PDB file of C-alpha atoms in Angstrom:
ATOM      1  CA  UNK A   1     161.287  98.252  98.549  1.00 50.00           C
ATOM      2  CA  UNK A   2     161.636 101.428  96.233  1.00 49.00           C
ATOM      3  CA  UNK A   3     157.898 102.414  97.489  1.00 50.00           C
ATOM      4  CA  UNK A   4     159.227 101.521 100.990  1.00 46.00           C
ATOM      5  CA  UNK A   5     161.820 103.603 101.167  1.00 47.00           C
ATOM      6  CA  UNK A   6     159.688 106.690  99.760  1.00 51.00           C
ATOM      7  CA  UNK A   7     157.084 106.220 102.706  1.00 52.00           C
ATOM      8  CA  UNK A   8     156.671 109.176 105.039  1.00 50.00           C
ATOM      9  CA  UNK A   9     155.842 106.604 107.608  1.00 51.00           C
ATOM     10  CA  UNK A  10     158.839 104.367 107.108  1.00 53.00           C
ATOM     11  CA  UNK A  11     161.340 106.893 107.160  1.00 52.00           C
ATOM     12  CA  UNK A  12     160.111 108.025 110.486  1.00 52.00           C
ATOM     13  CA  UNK A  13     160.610 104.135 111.300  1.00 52.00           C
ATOM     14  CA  UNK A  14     164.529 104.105 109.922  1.00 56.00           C
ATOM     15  CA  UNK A  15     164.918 107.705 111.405  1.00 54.00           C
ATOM     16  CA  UNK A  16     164.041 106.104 115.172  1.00 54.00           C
ATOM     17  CA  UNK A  17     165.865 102.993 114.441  1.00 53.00           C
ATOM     18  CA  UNK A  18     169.062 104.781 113.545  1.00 49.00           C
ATOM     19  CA  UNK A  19     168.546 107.140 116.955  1.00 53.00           C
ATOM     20  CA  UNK A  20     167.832 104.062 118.943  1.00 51.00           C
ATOM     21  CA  UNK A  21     171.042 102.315 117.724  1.00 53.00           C
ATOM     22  CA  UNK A  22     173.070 105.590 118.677  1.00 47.00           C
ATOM     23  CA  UNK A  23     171.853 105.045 122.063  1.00 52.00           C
ATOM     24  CA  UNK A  24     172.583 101.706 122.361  1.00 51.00           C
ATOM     25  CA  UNK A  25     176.165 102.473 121.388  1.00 47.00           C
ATOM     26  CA  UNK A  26     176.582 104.924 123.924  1.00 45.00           C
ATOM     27  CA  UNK A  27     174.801 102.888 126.652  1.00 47.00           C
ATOM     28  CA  UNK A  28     177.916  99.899 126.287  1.00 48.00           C
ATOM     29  CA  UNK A  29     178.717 100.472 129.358  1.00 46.00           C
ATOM     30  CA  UNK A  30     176.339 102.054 131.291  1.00 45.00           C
ATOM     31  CA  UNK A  31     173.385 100.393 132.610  1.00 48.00           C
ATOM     32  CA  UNK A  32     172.086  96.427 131.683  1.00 50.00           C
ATOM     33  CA  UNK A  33     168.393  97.382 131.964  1.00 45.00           C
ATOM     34  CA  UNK A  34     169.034 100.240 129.965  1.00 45.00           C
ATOM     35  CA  UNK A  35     170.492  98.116 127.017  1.00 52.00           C
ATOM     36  CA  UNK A  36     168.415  95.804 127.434  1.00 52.00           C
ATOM     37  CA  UNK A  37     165.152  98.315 126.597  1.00 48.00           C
ATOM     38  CA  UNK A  38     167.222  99.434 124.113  1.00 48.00           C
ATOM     39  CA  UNK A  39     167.853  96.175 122.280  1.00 55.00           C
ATOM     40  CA  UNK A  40     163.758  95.287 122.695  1.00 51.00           C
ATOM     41  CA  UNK A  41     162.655  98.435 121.404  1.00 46.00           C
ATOM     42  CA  UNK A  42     165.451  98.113 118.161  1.00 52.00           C
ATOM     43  CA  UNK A  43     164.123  94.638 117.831  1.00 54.00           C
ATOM     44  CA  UNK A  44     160.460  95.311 117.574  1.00 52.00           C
ATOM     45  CA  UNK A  45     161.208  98.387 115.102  1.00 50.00           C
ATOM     46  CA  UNK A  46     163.131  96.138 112.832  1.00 54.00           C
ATOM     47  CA  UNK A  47     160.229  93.859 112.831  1.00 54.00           C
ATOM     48  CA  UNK A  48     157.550  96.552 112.089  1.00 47.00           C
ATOM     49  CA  UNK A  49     159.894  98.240 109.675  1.00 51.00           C
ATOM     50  CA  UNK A  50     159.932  94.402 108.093  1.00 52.00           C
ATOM     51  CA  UNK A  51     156.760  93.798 107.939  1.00 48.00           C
ATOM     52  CA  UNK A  52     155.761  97.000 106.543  1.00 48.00           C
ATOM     53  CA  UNK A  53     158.139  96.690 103.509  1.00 49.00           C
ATOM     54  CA  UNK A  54     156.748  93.328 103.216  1.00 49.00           C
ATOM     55  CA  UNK A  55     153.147  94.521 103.035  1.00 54.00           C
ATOM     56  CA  UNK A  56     153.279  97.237 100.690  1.00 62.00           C
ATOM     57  CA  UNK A  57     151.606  97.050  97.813  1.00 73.00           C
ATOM     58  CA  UNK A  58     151.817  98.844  94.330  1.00 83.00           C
ATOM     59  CA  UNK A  59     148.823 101.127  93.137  1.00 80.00           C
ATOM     60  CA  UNK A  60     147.681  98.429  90.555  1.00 83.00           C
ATOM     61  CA  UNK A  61     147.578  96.257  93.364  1.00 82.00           C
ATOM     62  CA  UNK A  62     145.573  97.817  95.724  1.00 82.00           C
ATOM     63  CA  UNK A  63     143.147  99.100  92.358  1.00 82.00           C
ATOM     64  CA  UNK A  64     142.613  95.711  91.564  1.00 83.00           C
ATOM     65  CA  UNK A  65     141.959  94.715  95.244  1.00 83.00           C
ATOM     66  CA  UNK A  66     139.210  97.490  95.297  1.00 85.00           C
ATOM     67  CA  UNK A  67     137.642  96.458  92.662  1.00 84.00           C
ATOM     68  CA  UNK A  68     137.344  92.820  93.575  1.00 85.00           C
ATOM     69  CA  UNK A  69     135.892  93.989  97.188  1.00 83.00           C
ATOM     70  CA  UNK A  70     133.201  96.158  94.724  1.00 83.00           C
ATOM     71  CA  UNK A  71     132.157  93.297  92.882  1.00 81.00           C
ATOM     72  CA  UNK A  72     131.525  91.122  96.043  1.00 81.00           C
ATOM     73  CA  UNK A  73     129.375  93.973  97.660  1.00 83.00           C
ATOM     74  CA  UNK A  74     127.627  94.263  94.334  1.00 82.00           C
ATOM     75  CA  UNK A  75     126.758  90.664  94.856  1.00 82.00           C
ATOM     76  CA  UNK A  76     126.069  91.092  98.614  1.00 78.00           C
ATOM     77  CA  UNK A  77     123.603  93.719  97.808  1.00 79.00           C
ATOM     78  CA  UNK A  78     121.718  91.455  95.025  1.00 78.00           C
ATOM     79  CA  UNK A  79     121.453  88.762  97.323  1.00 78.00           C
ATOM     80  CA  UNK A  80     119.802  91.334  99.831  1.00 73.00           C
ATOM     81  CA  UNK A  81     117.640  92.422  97.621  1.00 73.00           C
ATOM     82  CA  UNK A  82     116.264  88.822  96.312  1.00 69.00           C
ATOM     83  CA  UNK A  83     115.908  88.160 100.704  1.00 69.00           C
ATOM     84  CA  UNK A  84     113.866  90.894 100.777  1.00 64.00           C
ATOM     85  CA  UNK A  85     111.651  90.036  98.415  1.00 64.00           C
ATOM     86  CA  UNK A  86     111.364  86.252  98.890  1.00 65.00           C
ATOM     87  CA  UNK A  87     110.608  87.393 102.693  1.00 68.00           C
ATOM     88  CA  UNK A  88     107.715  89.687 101.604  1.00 67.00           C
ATOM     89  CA  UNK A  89     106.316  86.914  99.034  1.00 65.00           C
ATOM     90  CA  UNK A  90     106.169  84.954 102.149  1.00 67.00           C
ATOM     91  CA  UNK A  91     104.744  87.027 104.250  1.00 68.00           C
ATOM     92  CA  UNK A  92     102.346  87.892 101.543  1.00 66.00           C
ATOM     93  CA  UNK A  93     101.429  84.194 101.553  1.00 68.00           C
ATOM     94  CA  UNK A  94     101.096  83.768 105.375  1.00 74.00           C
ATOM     95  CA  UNK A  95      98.213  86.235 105.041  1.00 77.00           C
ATOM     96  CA  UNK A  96      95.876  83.791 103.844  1.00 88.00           C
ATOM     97  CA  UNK A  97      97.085  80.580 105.032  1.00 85.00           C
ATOM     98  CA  UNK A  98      94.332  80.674 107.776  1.00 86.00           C
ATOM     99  CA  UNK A  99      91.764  81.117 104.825  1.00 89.00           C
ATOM    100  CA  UNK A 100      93.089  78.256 102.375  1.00 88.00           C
ATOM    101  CA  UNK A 101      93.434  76.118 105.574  1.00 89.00           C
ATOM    102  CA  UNK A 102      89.184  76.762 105.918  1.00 91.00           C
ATOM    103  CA  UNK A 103      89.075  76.504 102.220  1.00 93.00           C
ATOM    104  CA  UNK A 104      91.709  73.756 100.401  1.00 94.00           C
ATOM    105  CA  UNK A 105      89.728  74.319  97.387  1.00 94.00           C
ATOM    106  CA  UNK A 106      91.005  77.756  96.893  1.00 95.00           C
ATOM    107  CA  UNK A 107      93.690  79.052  94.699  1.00 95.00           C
ATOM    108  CA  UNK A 108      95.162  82.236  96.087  1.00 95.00           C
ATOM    109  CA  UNK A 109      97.632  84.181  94.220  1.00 95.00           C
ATOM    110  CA  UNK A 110      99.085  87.065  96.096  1.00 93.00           C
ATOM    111  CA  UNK A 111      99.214  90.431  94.135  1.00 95.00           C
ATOM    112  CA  UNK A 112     100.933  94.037  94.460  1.00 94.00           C
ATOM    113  CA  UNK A 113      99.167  96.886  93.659  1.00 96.00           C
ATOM    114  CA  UNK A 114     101.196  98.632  90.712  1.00 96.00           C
ATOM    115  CA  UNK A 115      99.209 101.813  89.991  1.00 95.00           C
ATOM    116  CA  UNK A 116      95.732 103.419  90.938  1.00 95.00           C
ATOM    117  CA  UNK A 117      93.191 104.806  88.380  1.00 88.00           C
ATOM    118  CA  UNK A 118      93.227 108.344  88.738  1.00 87.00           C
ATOM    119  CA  UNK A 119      90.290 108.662  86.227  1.00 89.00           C
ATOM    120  CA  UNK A 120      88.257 106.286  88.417  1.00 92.00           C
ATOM    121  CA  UNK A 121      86.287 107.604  91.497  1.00 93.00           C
ATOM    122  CA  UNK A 122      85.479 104.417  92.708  1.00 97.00           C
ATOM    123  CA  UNK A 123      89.454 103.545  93.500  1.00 97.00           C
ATOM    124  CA  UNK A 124      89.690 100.696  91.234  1.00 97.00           C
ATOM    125  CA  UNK A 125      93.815  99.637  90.611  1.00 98.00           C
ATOM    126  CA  UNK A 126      96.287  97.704  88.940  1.00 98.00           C
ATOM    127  CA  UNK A 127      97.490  94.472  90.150  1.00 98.00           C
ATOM    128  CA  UNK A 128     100.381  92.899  88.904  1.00 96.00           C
ATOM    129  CA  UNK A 129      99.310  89.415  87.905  1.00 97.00           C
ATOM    130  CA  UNK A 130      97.724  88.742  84.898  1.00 98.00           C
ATOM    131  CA  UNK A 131      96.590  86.050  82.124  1.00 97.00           C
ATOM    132  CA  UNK A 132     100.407  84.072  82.431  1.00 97.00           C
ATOM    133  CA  UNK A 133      99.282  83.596  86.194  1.00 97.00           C
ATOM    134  CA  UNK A 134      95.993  81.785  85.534  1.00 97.00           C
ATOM    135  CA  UNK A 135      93.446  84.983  86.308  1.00 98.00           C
ATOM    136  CA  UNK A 136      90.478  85.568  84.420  1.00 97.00           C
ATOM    137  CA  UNK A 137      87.886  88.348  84.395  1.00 97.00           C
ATOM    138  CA  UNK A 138      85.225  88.554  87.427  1.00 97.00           C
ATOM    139  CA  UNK A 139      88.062  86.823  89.374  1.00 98.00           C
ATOM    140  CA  UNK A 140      87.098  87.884  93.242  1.00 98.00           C
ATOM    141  CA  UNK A 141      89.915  89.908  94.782  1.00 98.00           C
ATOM    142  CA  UNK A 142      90.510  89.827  98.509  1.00 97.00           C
ATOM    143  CA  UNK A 143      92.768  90.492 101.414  1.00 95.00           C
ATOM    144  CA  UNK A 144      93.196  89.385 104.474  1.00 92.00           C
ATOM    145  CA  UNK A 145      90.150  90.953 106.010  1.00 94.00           C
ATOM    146  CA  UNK A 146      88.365  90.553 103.354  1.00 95.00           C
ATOM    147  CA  UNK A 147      86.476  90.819  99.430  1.00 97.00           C
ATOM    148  CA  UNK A 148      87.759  94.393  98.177  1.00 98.00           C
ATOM    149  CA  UNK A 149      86.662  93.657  94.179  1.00 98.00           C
ATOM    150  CA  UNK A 150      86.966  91.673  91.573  1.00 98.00           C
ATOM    151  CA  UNK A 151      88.765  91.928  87.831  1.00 98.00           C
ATOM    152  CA  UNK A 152      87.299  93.618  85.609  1.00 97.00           C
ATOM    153  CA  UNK A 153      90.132  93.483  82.638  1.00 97.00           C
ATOM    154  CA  UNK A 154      93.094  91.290  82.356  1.00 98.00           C
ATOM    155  CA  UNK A 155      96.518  91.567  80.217  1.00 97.00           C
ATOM    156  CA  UNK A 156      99.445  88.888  80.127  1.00 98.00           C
ATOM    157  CA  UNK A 157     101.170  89.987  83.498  1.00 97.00           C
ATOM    158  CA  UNK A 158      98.465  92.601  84.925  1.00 98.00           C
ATOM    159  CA  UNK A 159      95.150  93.049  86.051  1.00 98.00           C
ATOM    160  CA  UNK A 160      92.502  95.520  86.899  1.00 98.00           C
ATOM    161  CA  UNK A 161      90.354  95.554  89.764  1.00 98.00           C
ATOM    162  CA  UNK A 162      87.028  96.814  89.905  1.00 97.00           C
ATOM    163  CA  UNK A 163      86.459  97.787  94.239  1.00 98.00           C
ATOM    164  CA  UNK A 164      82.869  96.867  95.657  1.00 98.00           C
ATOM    165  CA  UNK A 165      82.801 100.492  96.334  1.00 98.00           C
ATOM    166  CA  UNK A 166      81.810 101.078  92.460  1.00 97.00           C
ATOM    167  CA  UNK A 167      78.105 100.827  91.127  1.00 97.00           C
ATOM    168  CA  UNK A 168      79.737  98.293  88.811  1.00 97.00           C
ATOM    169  CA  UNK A 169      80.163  95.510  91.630  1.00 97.00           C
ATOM    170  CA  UNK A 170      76.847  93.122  92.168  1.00 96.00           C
ATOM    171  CA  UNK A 171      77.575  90.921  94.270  1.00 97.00           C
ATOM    172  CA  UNK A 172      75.437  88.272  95.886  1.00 96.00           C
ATOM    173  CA  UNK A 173      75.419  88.546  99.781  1.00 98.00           C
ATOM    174  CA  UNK A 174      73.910  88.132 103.127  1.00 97.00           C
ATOM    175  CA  UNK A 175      73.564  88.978 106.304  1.00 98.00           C
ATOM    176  CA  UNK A 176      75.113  86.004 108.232  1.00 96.00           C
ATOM    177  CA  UNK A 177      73.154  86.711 111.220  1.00 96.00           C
ATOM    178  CA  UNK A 178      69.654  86.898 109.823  1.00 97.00           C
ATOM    179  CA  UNK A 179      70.245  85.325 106.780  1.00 96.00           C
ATOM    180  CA  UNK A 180      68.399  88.434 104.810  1.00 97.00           C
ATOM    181  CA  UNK A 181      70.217  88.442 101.374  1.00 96.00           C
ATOM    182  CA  UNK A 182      70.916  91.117  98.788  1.00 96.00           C
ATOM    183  CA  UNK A 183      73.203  92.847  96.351  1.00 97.00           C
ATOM    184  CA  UNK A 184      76.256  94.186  97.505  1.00 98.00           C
ATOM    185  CA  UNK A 185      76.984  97.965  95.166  1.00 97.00           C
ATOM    186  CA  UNK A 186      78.592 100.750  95.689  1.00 97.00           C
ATOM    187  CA  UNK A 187      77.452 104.449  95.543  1.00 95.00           C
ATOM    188  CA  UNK A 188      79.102 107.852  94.967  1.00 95.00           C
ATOM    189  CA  UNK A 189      77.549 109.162  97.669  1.00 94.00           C
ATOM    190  CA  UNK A 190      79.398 106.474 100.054  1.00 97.00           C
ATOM    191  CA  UNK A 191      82.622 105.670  98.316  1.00 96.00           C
ATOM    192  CA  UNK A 192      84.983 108.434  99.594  1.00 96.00           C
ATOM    193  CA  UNK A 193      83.932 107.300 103.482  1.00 97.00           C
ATOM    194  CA  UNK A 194      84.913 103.645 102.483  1.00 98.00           C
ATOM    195  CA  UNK A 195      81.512 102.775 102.287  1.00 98.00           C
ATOM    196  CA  UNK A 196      79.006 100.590 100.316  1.00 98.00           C
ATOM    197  CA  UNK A 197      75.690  99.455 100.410  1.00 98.00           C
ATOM    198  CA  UNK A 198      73.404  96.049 100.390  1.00 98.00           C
ATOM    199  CA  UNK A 199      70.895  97.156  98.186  1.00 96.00           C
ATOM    200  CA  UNK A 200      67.645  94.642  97.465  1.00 94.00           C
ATOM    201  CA  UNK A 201      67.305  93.752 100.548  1.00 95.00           C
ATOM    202  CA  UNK A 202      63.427  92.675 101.939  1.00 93.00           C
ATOM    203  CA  UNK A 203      61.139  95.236 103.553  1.00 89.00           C
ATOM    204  CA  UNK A 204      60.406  93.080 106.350  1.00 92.00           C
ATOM    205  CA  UNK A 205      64.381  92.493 107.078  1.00 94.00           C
ATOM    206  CA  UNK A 206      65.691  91.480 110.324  1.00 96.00           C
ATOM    207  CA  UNK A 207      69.031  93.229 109.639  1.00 97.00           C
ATOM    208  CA  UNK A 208      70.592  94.952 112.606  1.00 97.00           C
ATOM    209  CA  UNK A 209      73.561  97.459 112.955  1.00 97.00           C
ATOM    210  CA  UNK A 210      76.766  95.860 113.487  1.00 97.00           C
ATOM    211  CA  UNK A 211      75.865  92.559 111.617  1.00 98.00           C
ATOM    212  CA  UNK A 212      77.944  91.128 109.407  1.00 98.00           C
ATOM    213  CA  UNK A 213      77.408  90.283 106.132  1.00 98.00           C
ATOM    214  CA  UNK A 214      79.152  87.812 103.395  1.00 98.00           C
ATOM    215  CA  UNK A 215      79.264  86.737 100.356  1.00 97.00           C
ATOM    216  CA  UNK A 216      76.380  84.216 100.066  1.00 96.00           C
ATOM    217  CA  UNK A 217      78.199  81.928  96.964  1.00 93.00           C
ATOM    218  CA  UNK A 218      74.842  81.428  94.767  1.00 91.00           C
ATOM    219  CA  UNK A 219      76.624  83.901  91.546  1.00 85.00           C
ATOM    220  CA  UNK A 220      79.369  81.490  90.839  1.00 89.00           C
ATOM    221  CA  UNK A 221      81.456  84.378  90.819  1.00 94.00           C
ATOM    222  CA  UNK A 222      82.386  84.535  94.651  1.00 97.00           C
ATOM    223  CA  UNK A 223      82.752  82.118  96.512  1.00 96.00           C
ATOM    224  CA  UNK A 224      80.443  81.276  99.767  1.00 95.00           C
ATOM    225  CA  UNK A 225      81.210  83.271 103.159  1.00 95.00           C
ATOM    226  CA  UNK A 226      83.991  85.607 102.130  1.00 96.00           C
ATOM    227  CA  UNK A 227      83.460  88.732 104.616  1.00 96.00           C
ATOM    228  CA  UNK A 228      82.482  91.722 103.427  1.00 97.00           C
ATOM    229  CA  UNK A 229      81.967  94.012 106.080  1.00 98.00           C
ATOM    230  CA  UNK A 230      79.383  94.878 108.974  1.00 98.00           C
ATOM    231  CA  UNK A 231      76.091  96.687 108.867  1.00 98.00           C
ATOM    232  CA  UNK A 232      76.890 100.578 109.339  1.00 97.00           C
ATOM    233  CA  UNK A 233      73.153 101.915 109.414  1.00 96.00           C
ATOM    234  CA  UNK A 234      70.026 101.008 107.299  1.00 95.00           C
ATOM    235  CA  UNK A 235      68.493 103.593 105.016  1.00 93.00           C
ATOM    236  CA  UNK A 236      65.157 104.048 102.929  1.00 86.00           C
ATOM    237  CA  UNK A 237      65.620 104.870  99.460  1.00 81.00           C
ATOM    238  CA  UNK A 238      63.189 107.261  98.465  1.00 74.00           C
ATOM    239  CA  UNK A 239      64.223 107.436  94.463  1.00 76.00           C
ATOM    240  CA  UNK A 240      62.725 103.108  94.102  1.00 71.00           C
ATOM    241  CA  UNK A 241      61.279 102.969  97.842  1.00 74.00           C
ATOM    242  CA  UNK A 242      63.997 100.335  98.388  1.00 84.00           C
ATOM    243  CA  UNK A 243      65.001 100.035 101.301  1.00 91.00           C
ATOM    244  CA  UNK A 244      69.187  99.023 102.008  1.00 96.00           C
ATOM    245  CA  UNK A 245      71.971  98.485 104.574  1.00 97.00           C
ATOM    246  CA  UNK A 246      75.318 100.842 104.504  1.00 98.00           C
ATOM    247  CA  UNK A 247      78.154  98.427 104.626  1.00 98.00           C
ATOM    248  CA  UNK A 248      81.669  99.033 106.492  1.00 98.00           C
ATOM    249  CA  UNK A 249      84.230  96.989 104.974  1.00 98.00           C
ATOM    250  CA  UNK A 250      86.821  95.387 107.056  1.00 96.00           C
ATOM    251  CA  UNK A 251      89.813  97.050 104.908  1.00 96.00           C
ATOM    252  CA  UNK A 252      90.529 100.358 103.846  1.00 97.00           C
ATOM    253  CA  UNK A 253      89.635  99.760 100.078  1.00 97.00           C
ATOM    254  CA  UNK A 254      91.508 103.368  99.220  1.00 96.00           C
ATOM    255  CA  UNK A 255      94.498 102.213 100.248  1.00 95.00           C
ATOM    256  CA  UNK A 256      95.561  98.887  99.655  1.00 95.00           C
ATOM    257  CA  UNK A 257      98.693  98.234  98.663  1.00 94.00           C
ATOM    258  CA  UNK A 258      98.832  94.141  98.110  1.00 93.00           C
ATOM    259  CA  UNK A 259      95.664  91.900  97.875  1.00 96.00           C
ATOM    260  CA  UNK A 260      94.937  88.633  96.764  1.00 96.00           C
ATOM    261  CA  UNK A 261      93.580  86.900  93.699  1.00 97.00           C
ATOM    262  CA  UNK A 262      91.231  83.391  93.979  1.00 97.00           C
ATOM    263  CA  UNK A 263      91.754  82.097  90.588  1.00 97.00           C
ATOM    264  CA  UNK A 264      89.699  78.959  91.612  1.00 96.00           C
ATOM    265  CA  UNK A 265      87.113  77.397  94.342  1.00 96.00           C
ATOM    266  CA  UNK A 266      84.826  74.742  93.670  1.00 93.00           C
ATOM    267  CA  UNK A 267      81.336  76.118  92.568  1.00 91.00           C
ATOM    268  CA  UNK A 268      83.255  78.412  90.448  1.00 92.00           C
ATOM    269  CA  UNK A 269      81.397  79.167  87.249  1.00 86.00           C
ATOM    270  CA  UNK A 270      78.361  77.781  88.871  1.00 81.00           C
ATOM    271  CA  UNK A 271      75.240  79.600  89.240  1.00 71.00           C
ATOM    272  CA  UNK A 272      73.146  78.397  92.164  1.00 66.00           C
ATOM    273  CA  UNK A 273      69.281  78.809  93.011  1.00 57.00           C
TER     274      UNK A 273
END
């Protein structure tokens, strides 16, 4: 009541009621309808002035109030955050449902790219699953539009990707088209454009621009018709007097920031002739 009483607020409340009782006194005998506003207007005062003495609350109170309503935002906010991400592993996960529909014998692990290799000119990255998630090395690495690379190292809870844009990658492929088949390596002189090449490819190939060409499953290490891109232009290699295809890929390799993982298909490990 003390705290009440001390209220600028309230004392503008008993300063009205006291003026409003004045009236009243004064109004005895003049008119009903003026008593009568009189008498309404002291009654809902009183109440206002009763429930505001009746809601006021000490500092310690109101501090300890506070600090309760920061503790349940604090929990409101974690329970955000895990929505958020159990949204994005799902979405992650939708990616490829189409593909592990086509292909129950897959095991796809969806991955977030951590970091990039600066020291690398071939855009190889980090993903962040590793040995505790069932990857191994030469792994194939995809995303929804496509093979991107394959692991080249792996650690307990990361990995590192080696892109098909890098002279490192051989992979087995073919046009799907024709049916020519050949290696599928990158080259400096492509790998900035988001470019790489189908090298060993027959000199009487059928391969036209705009084919596309796939993985062609007889390594072991990939598995069979993963898409790797379509047929950009066909060159003559003047170095070996090779002659090889310029491959598009379906994703922007330098900029990827989630991909996939197939720990396991069947014919994995299997080298076929």
């Amino acid at each position: 009541m003390r705290n009440f009483l001390h209220n600028k607020n309230s004392k503008i409340l008993i300063i009205t009621l006291v003026i409003l009782t004045v009236m009243s006194v004064f109004s005895h005998n003049g008119s009903n309808i003026f008593s009568g506003a009189v008498n309404t207007v002291t009654k809902g005062l009183s109440t206002l002035t009763a429930c505001a003495a009746s809601s006021d609350k000490s500092k310690e109170e109101l501090e300890k109030e506070n600090e309760q309503l920061k503790k349940e935002n604090a929990e409101l906010r974690e329970q955000l955050v895990d929505y958020l991400d159990a949204k994005e592993e799902n979405a992650k996960l939708w990616k490829y449902y189409e593909l592990k529909k086509e292909n129950p014998s897959y095991d796809i692990l969806p991955a977030g790219v951590l970091r990039r290799d600066a020291n690398d000119d071939f855009y190889s990255f980090t993903l962040d699953k590793g040995s505790t998630d069932n990857v191994e090395k030469n792994d194939p690495v995809i995303t929804e539009n496509g093979l991107i690379g394959w692991v080249s190292d792996v650690e307990l809870t990361t990995c590192r990707v080696r892109t098909i844009l890098s002279p490192d990658t051989k992979a087995s492929a073919i046009d799907k088209k024709t049916s020519d088949n050949g290696i599928i390596s990158g080259n400096a002189e492509y790998c900035d454009d988001n470019l790489t090449c189908l090298t060993k490819i027959a000199e009487n190939n059928k391969i036209k621009v705009g084919d596309i060409v796939v993985t062609s499953g007889t390594g072991g290490v990939y598995p069979k018709n993963l898409i790797i891109g379509k047929v950009k232009e066909l060159k003559f290699n003047s170095y070996d007097t090779t002659r090889y295809a310029v491959v598009e890929p379906y994703e922007d390799i330098r900029t990827v920031t989630s991909a996939a993982i197939i720990t396991d298909f069947d014919g994995k490990g299997e080298v076929k002739k």
